Tab-separated table of C-alpha atoms in Angstrom:
chain	number	residue	atom	x	y	z
A	1	MET	CA	0.157	-0.120	0.257
A	2	TYR	CA	1.478	3.521	-1.190
A	3	GLN	CA	2.049	5.742	2.068
A	4	TYR	CA	3.934	8.634	0.336
A	5	ILE	CA	1.768	9.882	-2.885
A	6	LEU	CA	3.631	12.331	-5.254
A	7	PHE	CA	1.713	14.293	-7.658
A	8	ASP	CA	2.777	16.310	-11.012
A	9	LEU	CA	0.935	19.698	-11.322
A	10	ASP	CA	0.253	20.423	-14.541
A	11	GLY	CA	-1.949	17.990	-16.544
A	12	THR	CA	-2.678	15.897	-13.170
A	13	LEU	CA	-4.106	18.787	-10.655
A	14	THR	CA	-4.542	21.463	-12.940
A	15	ASP	CA	-5.392	22.205	-16.405
A	16	PRO	CA	-2.468	25.003	-17.257
A	17	ARG	CA	-2.741	25.091	-21.027
A	18	GLU	CA	-3.908	28.575	-21.490
A	19	GLY	CA	-0.851	30.034	-19.527
A	20	ILE	CA	1.936	27.876	-21.149
A	21	THR	CA	0.825	28.169	-24.397
A	22	LYS	CA	0.429	31.576	-24.475
A	23	SER	CA	3.555	32.612	-22.681
A	24	VAL	CA	5.468	29.668	-25.008
A	25	GLN	CA	4.017	31.769	-28.134
A	26	TYR	CA	5.345	34.864	-26.525
A	27	ALA	CA	8.621	33.771	-26.062
A	28	LEU	CA	8.917	32.232	-29.395
A	29	ALA	CA	7.596	36.029	-30.968
A	30	LYS	CA	10.849	37.097	-28.827
A	31	MET	CA	12.671	34.804	-30.674
A	32	GLY	CA	11.709	35.933	-34.025
A	33	ILE	CA	9.353	32.887	-34.430
A	34	GLU	CA	5.555	33.383	-35.156
A	35	GLU	CA	3.138	30.714	-33.867
A	36	PRO	CA	-0.699	31.478	-33.775
A	37	ASP	CA	-1.901	28.040	-33.281
A	38	LEU	CA	-2.064	27.806	-29.537
A	39	THR	CA	-2.774	23.975	-29.509
A	40	ALA	CA	0.706	23.197	-31.268
A	41	LEU	CA	2.336	24.230	-28.386
A	42	GLU	CA	0.567	22.093	-26.125
A	43	HIS	CA	3.552	19.506	-26.278
A	44	PHE	CA	5.196	22.290	-23.475
A	45	ILE	CA	2.905	21.280	-21.035
A	46	GLY	CA	5.013	18.898	-18.865
A	47	PRO	CA	8.428	18.426	-19.805
A	48	PRO	CA	10.997	20.963	-18.764
A	49	LEU	CA	10.836	24.143	-21.037
A	50	TYR	CA	14.346	24.211	-22.006
A	51	ASP	CA	14.570	20.880	-23.129
A	52	GLU	CA	11.552	21.129	-25.275
A	53	PHE	CA	12.515	24.750	-26.828
A	54	ARG	CA	16.001	22.772	-27.931
A	55	ARG	CA	14.078	19.889	-29.223
A	56	CYS	CA	11.645	21.169	-31.205
A	57	TYR	CA	13.298	24.592	-32.584
A	58	GLY	CA	16.871	23.659	-32.417
A	59	PHE	CA	18.346	26.099	-30.032
A	60	ASP	CA	21.728	26.117	-28.918
A	61	ASP	CA	21.981	26.218	-24.790
A	62	THR	CA	22.427	30.159	-25.153
A	63	GLU	CA	19.164	30.725	-27.139
A	64	ALA	CA	16.894	28.165	-25.184
A	65	LYS	CA	18.000	29.677	-22.155
A	66	ARG	CA	16.839	33.106	-23.694
A	67	ALA	CA	13.361	31.558	-24.453
A	68	VAL	CA	13.110	30.255	-21.219
A	69	ALA	CA	13.622	33.719	-19.697
A	70	ALA	CA	11.212	35.366	-21.972
A	71	TYR	CA	8.569	32.745	-21.182
A	72	ARG	CA	8.874	33.513	-17.496
A	73	GLU	CA	8.525	37.462	-18.008
A	74	ARG	CA	4.869	36.617	-18.955
A	75	PHE	CA	4.152	33.398	-16.811
A	76	SER	CA	5.400	35.263	-13.809
A	77	GLU	CA	2.959	38.150	-14.724
A	78	ILE	CA	-0.176	36.417	-15.691
A	79	GLY	CA	0.133	32.867	-16.988
A	80	TRP	CA	0.426	31.028	-13.572
A	81	LYS	CA	-3.374	32.560	-13.340
A	82	GLU	CA	-4.294	31.072	-16.528
A	83	ASN	CA	-5.047	27.889	-14.983
A	84	LEU	CA	-8.078	25.937	-14.064
A	85	LEU	CA	-8.178	23.228	-10.902
A	86	PHE	CA	-9.717	19.780	-12.067
A	87	ASP	CA	-13.090	19.000	-10.657
A	88	GLY	CA	-12.825	16.781	-7.371
A	89	VAL	CA	-8.955	17.718	-6.477
A	90	PRO	CA	-9.671	18.937	-3.377
A	91	ASP	CA	-12.304	16.073	-2.349
A	92	MET	CA	-9.329	13.740	-3.413
A	93	LEU	CA	-6.607	15.098	-1.463
A	94	ARG	CA	-8.821	15.610	1.843
A	95	SER	CA	-9.545	12.037	1.182
A	96	LEU	CA	-6.042	11.217	0.981
A	97	ARG	CA	-5.278	12.787	4.417
A	98	ALA	CA	-7.821	11.527	6.204
A	99	VAL	CA	-6.642	8.190	5.563
A	100	GLY	CA	-3.215	9.192	6.676
A	101	LYS	CA	-1.655	9.278	3.677
A	102	ARG	CA	1.806	11.593	3.005
A	103	LEU	CA	1.313	13.997	0.161
A	104	ALA	CA	3.846	15.851	-1.905
A	105	VAL	CA	3.826	17.798	-5.109
A	106	ALA	CA	6.960	17.196	-7.896
A	107	SER	CA	7.055	19.518	-10.641
A	108	SER	CA	9.196	20.619	-13.474
A	109	LYS	CA	7.750	23.794	-12.895
A	110	PRO	CA	9.506	26.336	-10.983
A	111	THR	CA	9.111	25.925	-6.904
A	112	VAL	CA	8.082	30.007	-6.933
A	113	PHE	CA	5.170	29.243	-9.525
A	114	VAL	CA	3.852	25.722	-8.044
A	115	GLU	CA	3.605	27.312	-4.556
A	116	LYS	CA	1.668	30.346	-5.981
A	117	ILE	CA	-0.777	28.174	-7.898
A	118	LEU	CA	-1.597	25.851	-4.962
A	119	HIS	CA	-2.147	28.631	-2.681
A	120	LEU	CA	-4.566	29.975	-5.587
A	121	PHE	CA	-6.936	27.335	-5.695
A	122	GLU	CA	-6.342	26.637	-2.034
A	123	ILE	CA	-5.108	23.617	-2.036
A	124	ALA	CA	-1.190	24.126	-0.297
A	125	SER	CA	-2.620	22.915	3.078
A	126	TYR	CA	-3.017	19.488	1.939
A	127	PHE	CA	0.750	18.670	1.250
A	128	ASP	CA	3.856	18.252	3.186
A	129	ALA	CA	6.120	19.243	0.663
A	130	VAL	CA	6.309	20.954	-2.658
A	131	SER	CA	8.993	20.142	-4.938
A	132	GLY	CA	9.575	21.852	-8.007
A	133	ALA	CA	12.317	23.180	-10.355
A	134	MET	CA	14.903	25.708	-9.448
A	135	LEU	CA	15.091	28.937	-11.326
A	136	ASP	CA	19.097	28.698	-11.460
A	137	GLY	CA	18.696	25.192	-13.408
A	138	SER	CA	20.102	23.316	-10.988
A	139	ILE	CA	17.476	21.394	-10.668
A	140	SER	CA	15.239	20.992	-13.602
A	141	THR	CA	14.630	17.348	-15.042
A	142	LYS	CA	11.655	15.303	-13.515
A	143	ALA	CA	13.759	12.851	-11.732
A	144	GLN	CA	15.635	15.579	-9.669
A	145	VAL	CA	12.505	17.341	-8.630
A	146	VAL	CA	11.120	13.565	-7.433
A	147	GLU	CA	14.199	12.828	-5.346
A	148	GLN	CA	13.945	16.287	-4.002
A	149	ALA	CA	10.422	15.162	-2.855
A	150	LEU	CA	11.541	12.069	-1.553
A	151	GLN	CA	14.127	13.619	0.499
A	152	MET	CA	11.889	16.134	1.725
A	153	LEU	CA	9.353	13.871	2.994
A	154	GLY	CA	11.864	11.577	4.635
A	155	VAL	CA	11.326	8.651	2.268
A	156	THR	CA	12.784	5.262	3.623
A	157	ASP	CA	10.677	2.853	1.882
A	158	ARG	CA	10.425	3.549	-1.803
A	159	ASN	CA	8.251	0.656	-2.392
A	160	SER	CA	5.604	2.537	-0.734
A	161	THR	CA	5.959	5.744	-2.247
A	162	VAL	CA	3.999	6.425	-6.406
A	163	LEU	CA	4.137	9.444	-8.601
A	164	VAL	CA	0.657	10.370	-9.919
A	165	GLY	CA	1.384	11.855	-13.377
A	166	ASP	CA	0.089	12.817	-17.046
A	167	ARG	CA	3.390	12.351	-19.215
A	168	MET	CA	5.991	10.366	-20.079
A	169	HIS	CA	8.241	12.429	-18.599
A	170	ASP	CA	6.642	11.544	-14.856
A	171	VAL	CA	6.825	7.701	-15.572
A	172	GLU	CA	10.605	7.932	-16.749
A	173	GLY	CA	11.515	10.378	-13.775
A	174	ALA	CA	9.914	7.791	-11.045
A	175	ARG	CA	11.481	4.782	-12.475
A	176	LEU	CA	14.967	6.680	-12.402
A	177	CYS	CA	14.150	7.150	-8.531
A	178	GLY	CA	13.055	3.838	-7.652
A	179	ILE	CA	9.299	4.601	-7.298
A	180	ASP	CA	6.078	3.656	-9.032
A	181	CYS	CA	3.950	5.775	-11.528
A	182	VAL	CA	0.708	5.594	-11.771
A	183	GLY	CA	-0.553	7.554	-15.052
A	184	VAL	CA	-3.942	9.915	-15.459
A	185	THR	CA	-5.520	10.411	-18.790
A	186	LEU	CA	-6.366	13.837	-17.636
A	187	GLY	CA	-3.731	15.314	-18.777
A	188	PHE	CA	-1.739	15.904	-22.124
A	189	GLY	CA	-0.262	12.658	-22.528
A	190	GLY	CA	-2.921	10.421	-23.252
A	191	GLU	CA	-3.185	6.165	-22.608
A	192	GLN	CA	-0.740	5.229	-25.328
A	193	GLU	CA	1.904	7.813	-24.369
A	194	LEU	CA	1.858	6.347	-21.049
A	195	GLN	CA	1.551	2.601	-21.905
A	196	GLN	CA	4.765	3.183	-23.979
A	197	ALA	CA	6.496	4.847	-21.256
A	198	GLY	CA	5.360	1.796	-18.687
A	199	ALA	CA	3.459	3.463	-16.584
A	200	ASN	CA	2.810	0.983	-13.405
A	201	CYS	CA	-1.060	1.151	-14.146
A	202	ILE	CA	-3.233	4.176	-15.824
A	203	VAL	CA	-6.159	5.482	-14.882
A	204	ARG	CA	-9.239	7.806	-16.260
A	205	ASN	CA	-10.522	9.711	-13.263
A	206	PHE	CA	-10.248	10.529	-9.847
A	207	ALA	CA	-12.593	7.577	-8.581
A	208	GLU	CA	-10.262	4.903	-10.108
A	209	LEU	CA	-7.359	7.059	-8.942
A	210	MET	CA	-8.700	6.705	-5.139
A	211	GLN	CA	-9.272	3.100	-5.572
A	212	VAL	CA	-5.289	2.342	-6.845
A	213	LEU	CA	-3.573	4.854	-4.084
A	214	THR	CA	-5.994	3.428	-1.186
A	215	ASN	CA	-5.993	-0.313	-2.019
């Protein structure tokens, strides 16, 4: 039975589509690239921004860092508020705490933004730890933020720990840290991506997720 439950944020607890895609669009414009179709930028939801700018646009290190900085210009002002909490999240978190689970957030988003979003939706109090990326890039990968969360929680038994996420990066990060990963199809990866990445199980809603986390 899982005692420690780590949650990804984007696409798992919240729908950040508008804020992320518009901030990426803004960053690309700063780099001289016009992208009018926000749907075409949804692949930026989940993975580290730096990696995605390099992978998709061939940016070198300097260019990718400039793009990330431009993204944060908009995101820090308005993008983090262009967000929606998935229906049922507070009830789920409350129920998990009621049965003694220890909860944490493990997100590739910088911690400062994660904390703002948790407070915006009034769910910060449910979590024992909040682990996000560092603005200086010293902690950026999913595995690094998961490992940081495990340290914050004082986890000694990784077999009793699980990460809940919606993208292949969540599954891979959990595997590198020696913990299970439950994939949720509420977000942006989809069932096929999660299956190919090797998620331990896949759920379609929070009712199914609760069954997995409390059995």
